N, C-alpha and C. Protein backbone atom coordinates (compact mmCIF):
# COMPACT_ATOMS: atom_id res chain seq x y z
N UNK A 1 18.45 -3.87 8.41
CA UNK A 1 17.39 -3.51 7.49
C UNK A 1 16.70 -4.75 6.98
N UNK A 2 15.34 -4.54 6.84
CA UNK A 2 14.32 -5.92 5.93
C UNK A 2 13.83 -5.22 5.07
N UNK A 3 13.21 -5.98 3.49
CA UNK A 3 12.44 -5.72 3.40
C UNK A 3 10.95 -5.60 3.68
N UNK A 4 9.90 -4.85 3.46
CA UNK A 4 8.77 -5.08 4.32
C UNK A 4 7.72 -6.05 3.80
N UNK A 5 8.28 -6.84 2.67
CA UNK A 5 7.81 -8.25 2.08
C UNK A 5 7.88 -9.06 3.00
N UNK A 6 8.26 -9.28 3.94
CA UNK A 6 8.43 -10.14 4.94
C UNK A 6 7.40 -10.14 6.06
N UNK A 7 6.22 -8.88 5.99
CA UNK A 7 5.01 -9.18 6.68
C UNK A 7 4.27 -8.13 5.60
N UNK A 8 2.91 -8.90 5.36
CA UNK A 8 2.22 -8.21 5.04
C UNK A 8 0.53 -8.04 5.36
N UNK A 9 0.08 -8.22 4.51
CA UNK A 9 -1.73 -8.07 4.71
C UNK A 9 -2.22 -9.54 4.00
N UNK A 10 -1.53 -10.18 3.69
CA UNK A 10 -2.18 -11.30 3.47
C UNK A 10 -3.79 -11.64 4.19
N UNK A 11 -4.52 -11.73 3.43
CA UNK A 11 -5.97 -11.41 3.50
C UNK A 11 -6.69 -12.65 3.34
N UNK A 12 -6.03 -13.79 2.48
CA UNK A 12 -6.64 -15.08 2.17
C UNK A 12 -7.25 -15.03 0.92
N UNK A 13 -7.80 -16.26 0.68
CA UNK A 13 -8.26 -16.66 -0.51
C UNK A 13 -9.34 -15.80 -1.40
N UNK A 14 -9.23 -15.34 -2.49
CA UNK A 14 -10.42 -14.18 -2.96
C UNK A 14 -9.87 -13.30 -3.35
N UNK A 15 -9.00 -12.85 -2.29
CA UNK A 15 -8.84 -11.00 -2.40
C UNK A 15 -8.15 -10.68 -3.49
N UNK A 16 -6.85 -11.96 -4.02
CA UNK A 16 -5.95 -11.07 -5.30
C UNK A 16 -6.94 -11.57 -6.50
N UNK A 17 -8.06 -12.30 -6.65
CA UNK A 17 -8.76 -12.40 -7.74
C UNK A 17 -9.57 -11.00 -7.52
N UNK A 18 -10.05 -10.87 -6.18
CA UNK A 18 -11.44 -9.57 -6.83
C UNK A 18 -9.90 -8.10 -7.15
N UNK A 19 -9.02 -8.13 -6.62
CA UNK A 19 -8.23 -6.77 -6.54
C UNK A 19 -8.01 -6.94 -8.35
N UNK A 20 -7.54 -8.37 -8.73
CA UNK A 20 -7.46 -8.04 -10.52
C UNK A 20 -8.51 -8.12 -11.34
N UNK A 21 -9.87 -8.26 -10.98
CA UNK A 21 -10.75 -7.46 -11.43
C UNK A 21 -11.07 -6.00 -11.77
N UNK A 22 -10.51 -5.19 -10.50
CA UNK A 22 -10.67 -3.86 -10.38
C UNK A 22 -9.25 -3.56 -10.86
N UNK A 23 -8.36 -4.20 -11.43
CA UNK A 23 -6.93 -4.07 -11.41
C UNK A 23 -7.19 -3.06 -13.24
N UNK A 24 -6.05 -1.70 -12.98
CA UNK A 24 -6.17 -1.34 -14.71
C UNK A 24 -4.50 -1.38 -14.88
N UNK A 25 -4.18 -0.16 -15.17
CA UNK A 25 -3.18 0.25 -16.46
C UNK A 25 -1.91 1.79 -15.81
N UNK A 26 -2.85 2.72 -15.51
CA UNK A 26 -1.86 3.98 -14.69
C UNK A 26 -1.88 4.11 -13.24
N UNK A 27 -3.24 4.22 -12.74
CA UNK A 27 -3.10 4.56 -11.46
C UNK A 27 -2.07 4.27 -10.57
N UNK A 28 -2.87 4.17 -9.01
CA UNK A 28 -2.07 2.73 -8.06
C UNK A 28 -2.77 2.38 -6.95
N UNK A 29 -2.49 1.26 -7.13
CA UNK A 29 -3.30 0.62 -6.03
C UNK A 29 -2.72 -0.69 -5.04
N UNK A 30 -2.59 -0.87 -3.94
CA UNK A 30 -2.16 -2.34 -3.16
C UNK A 30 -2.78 -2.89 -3.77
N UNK A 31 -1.71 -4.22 -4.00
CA UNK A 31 -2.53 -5.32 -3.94
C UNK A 31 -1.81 -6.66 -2.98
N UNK A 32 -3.00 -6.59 -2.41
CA UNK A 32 -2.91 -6.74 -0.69
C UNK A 32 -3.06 -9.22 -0.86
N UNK A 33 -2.20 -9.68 -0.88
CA UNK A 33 -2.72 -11.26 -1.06
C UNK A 33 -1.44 -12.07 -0.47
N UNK A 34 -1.77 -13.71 0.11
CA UNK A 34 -0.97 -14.30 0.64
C UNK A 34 0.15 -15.16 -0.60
N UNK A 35 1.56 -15.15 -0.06
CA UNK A 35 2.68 -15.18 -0.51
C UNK A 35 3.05 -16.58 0.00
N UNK A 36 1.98 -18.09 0.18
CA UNK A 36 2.21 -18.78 0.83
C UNK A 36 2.21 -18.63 2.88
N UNK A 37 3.47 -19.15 3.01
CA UNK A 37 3.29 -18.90 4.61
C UNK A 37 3.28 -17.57 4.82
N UNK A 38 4.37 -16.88 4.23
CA UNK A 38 5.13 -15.25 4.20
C UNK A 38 3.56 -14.48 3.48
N UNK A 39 2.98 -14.06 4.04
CA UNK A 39 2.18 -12.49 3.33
C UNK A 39 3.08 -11.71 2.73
N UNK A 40 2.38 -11.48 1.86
CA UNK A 40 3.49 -10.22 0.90
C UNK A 40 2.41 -9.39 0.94
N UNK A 41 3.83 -7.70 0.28
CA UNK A 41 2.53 -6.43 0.36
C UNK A 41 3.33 -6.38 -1.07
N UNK A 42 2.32 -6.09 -2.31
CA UNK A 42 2.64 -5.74 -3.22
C UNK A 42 2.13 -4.33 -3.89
N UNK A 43 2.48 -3.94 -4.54
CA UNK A 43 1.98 -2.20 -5.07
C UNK A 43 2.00 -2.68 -6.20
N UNK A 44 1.09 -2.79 -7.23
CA UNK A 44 0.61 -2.44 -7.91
C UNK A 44 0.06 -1.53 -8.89
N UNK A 45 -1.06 -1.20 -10.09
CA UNK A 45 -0.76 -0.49 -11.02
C UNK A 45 -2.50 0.01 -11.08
N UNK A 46 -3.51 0.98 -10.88
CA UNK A 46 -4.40 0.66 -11.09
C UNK A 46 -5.01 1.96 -12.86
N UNK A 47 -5.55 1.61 -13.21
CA UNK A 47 -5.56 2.46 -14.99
C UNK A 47 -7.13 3.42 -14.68
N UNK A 48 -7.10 4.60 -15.23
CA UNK A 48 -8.27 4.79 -15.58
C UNK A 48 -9.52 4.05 -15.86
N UNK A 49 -9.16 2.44 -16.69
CA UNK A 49 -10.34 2.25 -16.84
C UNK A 49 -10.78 0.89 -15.66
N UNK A 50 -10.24 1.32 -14.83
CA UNK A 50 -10.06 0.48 -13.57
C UNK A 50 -11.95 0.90 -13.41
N UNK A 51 -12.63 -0.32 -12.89
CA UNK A 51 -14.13 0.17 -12.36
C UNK A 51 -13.85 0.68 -10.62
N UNK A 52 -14.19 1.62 -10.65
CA UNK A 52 -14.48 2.01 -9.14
C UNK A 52 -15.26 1.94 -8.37
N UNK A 53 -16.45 1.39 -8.83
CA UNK A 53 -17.79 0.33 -7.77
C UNK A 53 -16.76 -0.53 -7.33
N UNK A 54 -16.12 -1.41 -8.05
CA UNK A 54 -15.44 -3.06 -8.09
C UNK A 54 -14.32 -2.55 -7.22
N UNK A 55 -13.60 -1.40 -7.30
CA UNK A 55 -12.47 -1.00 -6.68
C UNK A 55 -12.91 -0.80 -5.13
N UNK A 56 -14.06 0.22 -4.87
CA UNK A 56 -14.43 0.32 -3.44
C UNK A 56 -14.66 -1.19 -2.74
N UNK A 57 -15.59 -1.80 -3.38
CA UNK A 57 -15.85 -3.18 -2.71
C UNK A 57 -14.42 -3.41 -2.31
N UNK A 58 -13.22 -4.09 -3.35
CA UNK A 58 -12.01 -4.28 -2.96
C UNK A 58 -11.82 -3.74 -1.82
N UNK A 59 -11.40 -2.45 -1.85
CA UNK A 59 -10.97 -2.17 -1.05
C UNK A 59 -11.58 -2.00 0.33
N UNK A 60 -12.80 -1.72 0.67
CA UNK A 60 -13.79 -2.19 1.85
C UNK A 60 -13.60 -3.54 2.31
N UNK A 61 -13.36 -4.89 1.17
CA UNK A 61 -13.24 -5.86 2.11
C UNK A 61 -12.00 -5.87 2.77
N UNK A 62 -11.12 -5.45 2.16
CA UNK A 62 -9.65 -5.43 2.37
C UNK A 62 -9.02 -4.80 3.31
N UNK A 63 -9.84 -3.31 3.52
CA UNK A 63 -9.94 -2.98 5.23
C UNK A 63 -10.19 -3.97 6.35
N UNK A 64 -11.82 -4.08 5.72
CA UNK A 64 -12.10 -5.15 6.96
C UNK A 64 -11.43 -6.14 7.24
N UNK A 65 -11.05 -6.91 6.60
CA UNK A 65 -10.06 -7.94 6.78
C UNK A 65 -8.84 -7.30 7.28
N UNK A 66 -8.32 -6.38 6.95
CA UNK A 66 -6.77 -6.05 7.71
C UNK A 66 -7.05 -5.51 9.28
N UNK A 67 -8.50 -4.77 9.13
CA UNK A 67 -8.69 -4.18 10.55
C UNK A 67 -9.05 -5.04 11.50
N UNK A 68 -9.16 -6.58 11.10
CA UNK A 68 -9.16 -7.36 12.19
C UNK A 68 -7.71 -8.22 12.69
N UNK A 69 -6.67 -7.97 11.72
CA UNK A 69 -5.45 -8.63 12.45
C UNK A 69 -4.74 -8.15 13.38
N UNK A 70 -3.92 -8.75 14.43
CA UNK A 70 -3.69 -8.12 15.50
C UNK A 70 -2.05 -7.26 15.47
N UNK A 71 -1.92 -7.48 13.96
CA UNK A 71 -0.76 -6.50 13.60
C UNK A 71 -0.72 -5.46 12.37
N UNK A 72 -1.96 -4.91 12.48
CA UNK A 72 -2.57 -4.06 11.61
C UNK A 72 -1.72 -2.71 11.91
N UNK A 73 -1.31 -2.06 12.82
CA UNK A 73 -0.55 -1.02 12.56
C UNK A 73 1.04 -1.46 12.14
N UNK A 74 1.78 -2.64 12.17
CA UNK A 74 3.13 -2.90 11.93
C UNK A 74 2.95 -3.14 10.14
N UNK A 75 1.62 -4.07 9.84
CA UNK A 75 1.30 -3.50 8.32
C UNK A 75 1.48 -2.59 7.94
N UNK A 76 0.55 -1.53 8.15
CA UNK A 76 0.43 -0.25 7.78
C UNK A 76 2.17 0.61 8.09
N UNK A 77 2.79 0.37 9.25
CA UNK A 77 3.96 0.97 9.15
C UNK A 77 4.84 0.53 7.75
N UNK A 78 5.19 -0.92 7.35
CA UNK A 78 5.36 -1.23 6.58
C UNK A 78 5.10 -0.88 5.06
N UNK A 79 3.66 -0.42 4.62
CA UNK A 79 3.50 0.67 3.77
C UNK A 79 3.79 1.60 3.92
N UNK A 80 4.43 2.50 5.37
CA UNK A 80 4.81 3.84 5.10
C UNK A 80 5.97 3.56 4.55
N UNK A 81 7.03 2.37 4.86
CA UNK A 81 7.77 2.10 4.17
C UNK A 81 8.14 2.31 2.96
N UNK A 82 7.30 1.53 2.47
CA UNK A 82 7.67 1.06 1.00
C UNK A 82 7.56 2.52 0.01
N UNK A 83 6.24 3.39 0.89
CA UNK A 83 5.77 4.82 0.32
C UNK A 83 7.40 5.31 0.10
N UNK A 84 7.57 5.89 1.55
CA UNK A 84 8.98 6.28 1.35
C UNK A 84 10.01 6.34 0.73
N UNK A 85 10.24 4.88 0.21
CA UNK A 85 11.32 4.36 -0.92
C UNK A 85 10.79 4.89 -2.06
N UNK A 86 9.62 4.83 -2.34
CA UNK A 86 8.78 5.19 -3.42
C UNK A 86 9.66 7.01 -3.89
N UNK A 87 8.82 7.42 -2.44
CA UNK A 87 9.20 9.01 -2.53
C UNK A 87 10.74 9.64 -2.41
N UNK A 88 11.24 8.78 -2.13
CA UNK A 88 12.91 9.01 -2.12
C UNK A 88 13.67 8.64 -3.67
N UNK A 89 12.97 7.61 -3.97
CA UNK A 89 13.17 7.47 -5.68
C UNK A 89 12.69 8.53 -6.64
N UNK A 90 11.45 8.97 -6.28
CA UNK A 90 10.99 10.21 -7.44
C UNK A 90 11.97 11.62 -7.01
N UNK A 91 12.60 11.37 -5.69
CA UNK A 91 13.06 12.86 -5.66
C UNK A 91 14.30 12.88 -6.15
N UNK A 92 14.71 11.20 -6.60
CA UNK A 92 16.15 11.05 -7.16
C UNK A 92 17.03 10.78 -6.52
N UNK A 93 16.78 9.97 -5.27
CA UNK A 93 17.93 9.58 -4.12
C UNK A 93 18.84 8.37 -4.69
N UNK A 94 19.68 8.16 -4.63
CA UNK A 94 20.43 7.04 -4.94
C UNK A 94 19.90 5.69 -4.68
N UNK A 95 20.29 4.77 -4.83
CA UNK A 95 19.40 3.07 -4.41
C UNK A 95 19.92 3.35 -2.81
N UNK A 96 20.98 3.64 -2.81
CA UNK A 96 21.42 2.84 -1.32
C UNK A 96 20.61 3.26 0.02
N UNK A 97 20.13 4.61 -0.33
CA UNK A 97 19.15 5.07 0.62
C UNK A 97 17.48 4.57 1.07
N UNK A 98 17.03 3.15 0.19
CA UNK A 98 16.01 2.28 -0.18
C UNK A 98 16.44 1.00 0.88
N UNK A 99 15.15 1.00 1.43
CA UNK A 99 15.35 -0.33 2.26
C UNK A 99 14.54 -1.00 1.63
N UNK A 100 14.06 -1.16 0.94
CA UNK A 100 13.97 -2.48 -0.32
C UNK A 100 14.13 -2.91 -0.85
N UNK A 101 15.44 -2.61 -1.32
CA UNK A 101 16.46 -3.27 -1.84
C UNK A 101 16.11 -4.51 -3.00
N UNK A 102 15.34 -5.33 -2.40
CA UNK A 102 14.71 -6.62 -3.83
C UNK A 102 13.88 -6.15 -4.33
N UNK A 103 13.02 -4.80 -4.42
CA UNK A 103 12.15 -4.48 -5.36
C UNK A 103 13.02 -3.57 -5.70
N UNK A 104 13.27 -3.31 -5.80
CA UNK A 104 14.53 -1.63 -6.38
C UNK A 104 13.55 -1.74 -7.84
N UNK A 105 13.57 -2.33 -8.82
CA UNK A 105 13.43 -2.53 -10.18
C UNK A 105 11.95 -1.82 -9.92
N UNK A 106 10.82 -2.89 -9.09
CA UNK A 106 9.21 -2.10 -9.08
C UNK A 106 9.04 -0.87 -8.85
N UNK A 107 10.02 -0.74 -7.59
CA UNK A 107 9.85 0.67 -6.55
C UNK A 107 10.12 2.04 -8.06
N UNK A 108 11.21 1.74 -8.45
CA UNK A 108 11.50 2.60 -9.49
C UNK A 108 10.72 3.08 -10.30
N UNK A 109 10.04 1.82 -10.94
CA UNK A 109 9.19 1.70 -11.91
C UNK A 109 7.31 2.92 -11.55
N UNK A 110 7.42 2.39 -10.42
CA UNK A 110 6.26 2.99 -9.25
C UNK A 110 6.69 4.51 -8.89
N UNK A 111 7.81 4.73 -8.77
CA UNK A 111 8.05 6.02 -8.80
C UNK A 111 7.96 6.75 -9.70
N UNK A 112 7.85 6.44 -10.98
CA UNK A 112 8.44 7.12 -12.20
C UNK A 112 6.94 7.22 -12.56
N UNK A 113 5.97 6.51 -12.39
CA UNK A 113 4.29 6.60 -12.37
C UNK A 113 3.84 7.65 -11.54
N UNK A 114 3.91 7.39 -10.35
CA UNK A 114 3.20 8.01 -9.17
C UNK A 114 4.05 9.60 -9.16
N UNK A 115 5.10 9.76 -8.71
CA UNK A 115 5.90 10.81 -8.56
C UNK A 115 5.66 11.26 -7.34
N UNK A 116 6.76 12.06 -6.98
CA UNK A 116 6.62 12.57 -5.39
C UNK A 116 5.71 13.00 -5.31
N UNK A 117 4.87 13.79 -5.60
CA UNK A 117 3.87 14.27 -4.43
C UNK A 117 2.89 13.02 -3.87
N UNK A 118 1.97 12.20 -4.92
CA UNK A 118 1.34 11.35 -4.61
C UNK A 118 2.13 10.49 -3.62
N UNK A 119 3.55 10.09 -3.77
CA UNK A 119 4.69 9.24 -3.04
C UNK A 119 3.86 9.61 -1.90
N UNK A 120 4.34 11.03 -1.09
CA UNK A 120 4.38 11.39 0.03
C UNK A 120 3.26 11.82 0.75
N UNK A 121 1.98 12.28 -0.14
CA UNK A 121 0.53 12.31 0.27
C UNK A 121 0.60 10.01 0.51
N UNK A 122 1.40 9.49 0.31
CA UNK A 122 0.57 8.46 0.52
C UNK A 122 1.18 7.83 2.13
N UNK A 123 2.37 8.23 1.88
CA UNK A 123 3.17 7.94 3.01
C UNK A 123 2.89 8.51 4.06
N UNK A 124 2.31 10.11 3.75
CA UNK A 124 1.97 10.93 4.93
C UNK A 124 0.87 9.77 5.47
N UNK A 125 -0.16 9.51 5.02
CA UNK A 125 -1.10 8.79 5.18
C UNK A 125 -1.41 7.64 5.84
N UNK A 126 -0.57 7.15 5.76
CA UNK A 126 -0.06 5.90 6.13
C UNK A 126 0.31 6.17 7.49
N UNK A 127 0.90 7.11 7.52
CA UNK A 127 1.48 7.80 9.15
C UNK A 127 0.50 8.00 10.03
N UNK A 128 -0.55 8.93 9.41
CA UNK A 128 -1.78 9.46 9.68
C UNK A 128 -2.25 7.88 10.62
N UNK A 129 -3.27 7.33 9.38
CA UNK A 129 -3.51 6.08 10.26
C UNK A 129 -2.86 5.25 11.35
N UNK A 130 -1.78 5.05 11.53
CA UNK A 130 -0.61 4.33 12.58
C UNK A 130 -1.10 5.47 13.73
N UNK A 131 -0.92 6.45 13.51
CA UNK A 131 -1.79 7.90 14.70
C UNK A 131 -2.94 7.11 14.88
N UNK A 132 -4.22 7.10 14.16
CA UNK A 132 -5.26 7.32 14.08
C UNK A 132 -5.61 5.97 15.01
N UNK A 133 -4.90 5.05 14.46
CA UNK A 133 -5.56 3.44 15.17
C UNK A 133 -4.77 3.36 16.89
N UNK A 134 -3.89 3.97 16.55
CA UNK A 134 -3.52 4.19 18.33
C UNK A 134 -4.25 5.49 19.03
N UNK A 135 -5.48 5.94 18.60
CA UNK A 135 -6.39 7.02 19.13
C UNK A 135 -7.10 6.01 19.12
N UNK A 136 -7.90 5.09 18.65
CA UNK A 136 -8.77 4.38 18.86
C UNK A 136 -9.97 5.07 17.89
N UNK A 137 -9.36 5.49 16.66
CA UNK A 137 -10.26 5.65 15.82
C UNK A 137 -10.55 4.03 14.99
N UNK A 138 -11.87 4.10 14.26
CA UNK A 138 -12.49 2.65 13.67
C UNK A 138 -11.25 2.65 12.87
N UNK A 139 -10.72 1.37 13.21
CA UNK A 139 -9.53 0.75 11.82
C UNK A 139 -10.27 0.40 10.71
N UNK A 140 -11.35 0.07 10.38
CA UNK A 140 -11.65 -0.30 8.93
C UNK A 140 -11.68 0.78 8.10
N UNK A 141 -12.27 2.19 9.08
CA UNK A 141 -12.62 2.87 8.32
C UNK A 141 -11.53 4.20 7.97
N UNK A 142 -10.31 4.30 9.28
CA UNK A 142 -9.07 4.75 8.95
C UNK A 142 -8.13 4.17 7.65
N UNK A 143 -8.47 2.50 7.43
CA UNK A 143 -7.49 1.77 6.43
C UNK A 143 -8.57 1.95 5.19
N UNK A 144 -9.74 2.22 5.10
CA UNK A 144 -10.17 2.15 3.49
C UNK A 144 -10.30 3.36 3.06
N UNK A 145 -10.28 4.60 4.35
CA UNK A 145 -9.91 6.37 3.46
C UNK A 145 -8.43 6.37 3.06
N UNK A 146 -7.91 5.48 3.87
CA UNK A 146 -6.34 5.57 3.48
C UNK A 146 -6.08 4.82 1.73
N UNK A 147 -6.44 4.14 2.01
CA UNK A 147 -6.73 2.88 0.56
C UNK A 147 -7.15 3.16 -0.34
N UNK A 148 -7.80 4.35 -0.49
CA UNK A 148 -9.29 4.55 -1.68
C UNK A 148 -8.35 5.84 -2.36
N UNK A 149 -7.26 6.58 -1.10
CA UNK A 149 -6.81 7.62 -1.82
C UNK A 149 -5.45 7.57 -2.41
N UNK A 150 -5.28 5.94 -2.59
CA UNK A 150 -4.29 5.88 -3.14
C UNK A 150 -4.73 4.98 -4.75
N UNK A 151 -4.95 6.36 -5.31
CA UNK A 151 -5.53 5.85 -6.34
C UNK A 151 -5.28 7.03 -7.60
N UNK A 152 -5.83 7.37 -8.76
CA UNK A 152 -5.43 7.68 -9.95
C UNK A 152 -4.64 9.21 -9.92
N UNK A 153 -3.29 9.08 -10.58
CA UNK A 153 -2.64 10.34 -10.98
C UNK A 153 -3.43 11.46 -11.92
């Protein structure tokens, strides 16, 4: 088992300043930025009074940028991941069944926000796309319907 901190969407310079712009208080939202050499995928918190002009941009560049790396579906598997743990925590599974083991504390925290259904509408989603980009549907535009709907409870 890994955690899925160990590859992520690291996007480069910009992206975790404009994502905490659009960043609020309840929702949720990736926030998608480089961890040094290691990319990290982090989940995040996004609030009602999150702006959602500022949020789409985010997340439009943040497609585009992921839909050009050449491991854009092992990303995206990686968020079905983390979804999962997510959704296995709101349904009340024990830790040991979490392959994330070093976020246990966030994942929890993220569960107890989001709650299963959103968990698993996000995870389904996530699935969806990993389908979708091996059909040879547009990746930017499979990763920012995926992205945009992971957003306010």
């Amino acid at each position: 088992r890994r955690d899925v901190g160990q590859r992520g969407a690291g996007l480069g310079a910009g992206s975790d300043e404009q994502l905490a712009q659009a960043r609020g208080a309840d929702g949720l939202d990736l926030g998608i930025g480089d961890a040094g050499s290691t990319p990290a995928v982090e989940i995040g918190v996004l609030g009602e009074d999150a702006r959602p002009v500022g949020r789409q941009a985010v997340v439009g560049n943040a497609a585009e940028e992921l839909a050009k790396r050449p491991d854009v579906r092992p990303v995206v598997f990686d968020w079905q991941i983390v979804w999962r743990d997510i959704m296995l925590l709101a349904a009340g599974c024990p830790a040991p069944m979490i392959v994330n083991q070093r976020q246990l504390p966030a994942l929890r925290e993220l569960a107890e926000k989001v709650g299963l259904e959103q968990a698993h509408a996000a995870a389904e989603g996530a699935q969806n796309v990993i389908g979708q980009i091996a059909q040879n549907v547009n990746p930017r535009l499979a990763l920012e319907t995926m992205l945009l709907s992971w957003q306010y409870r």
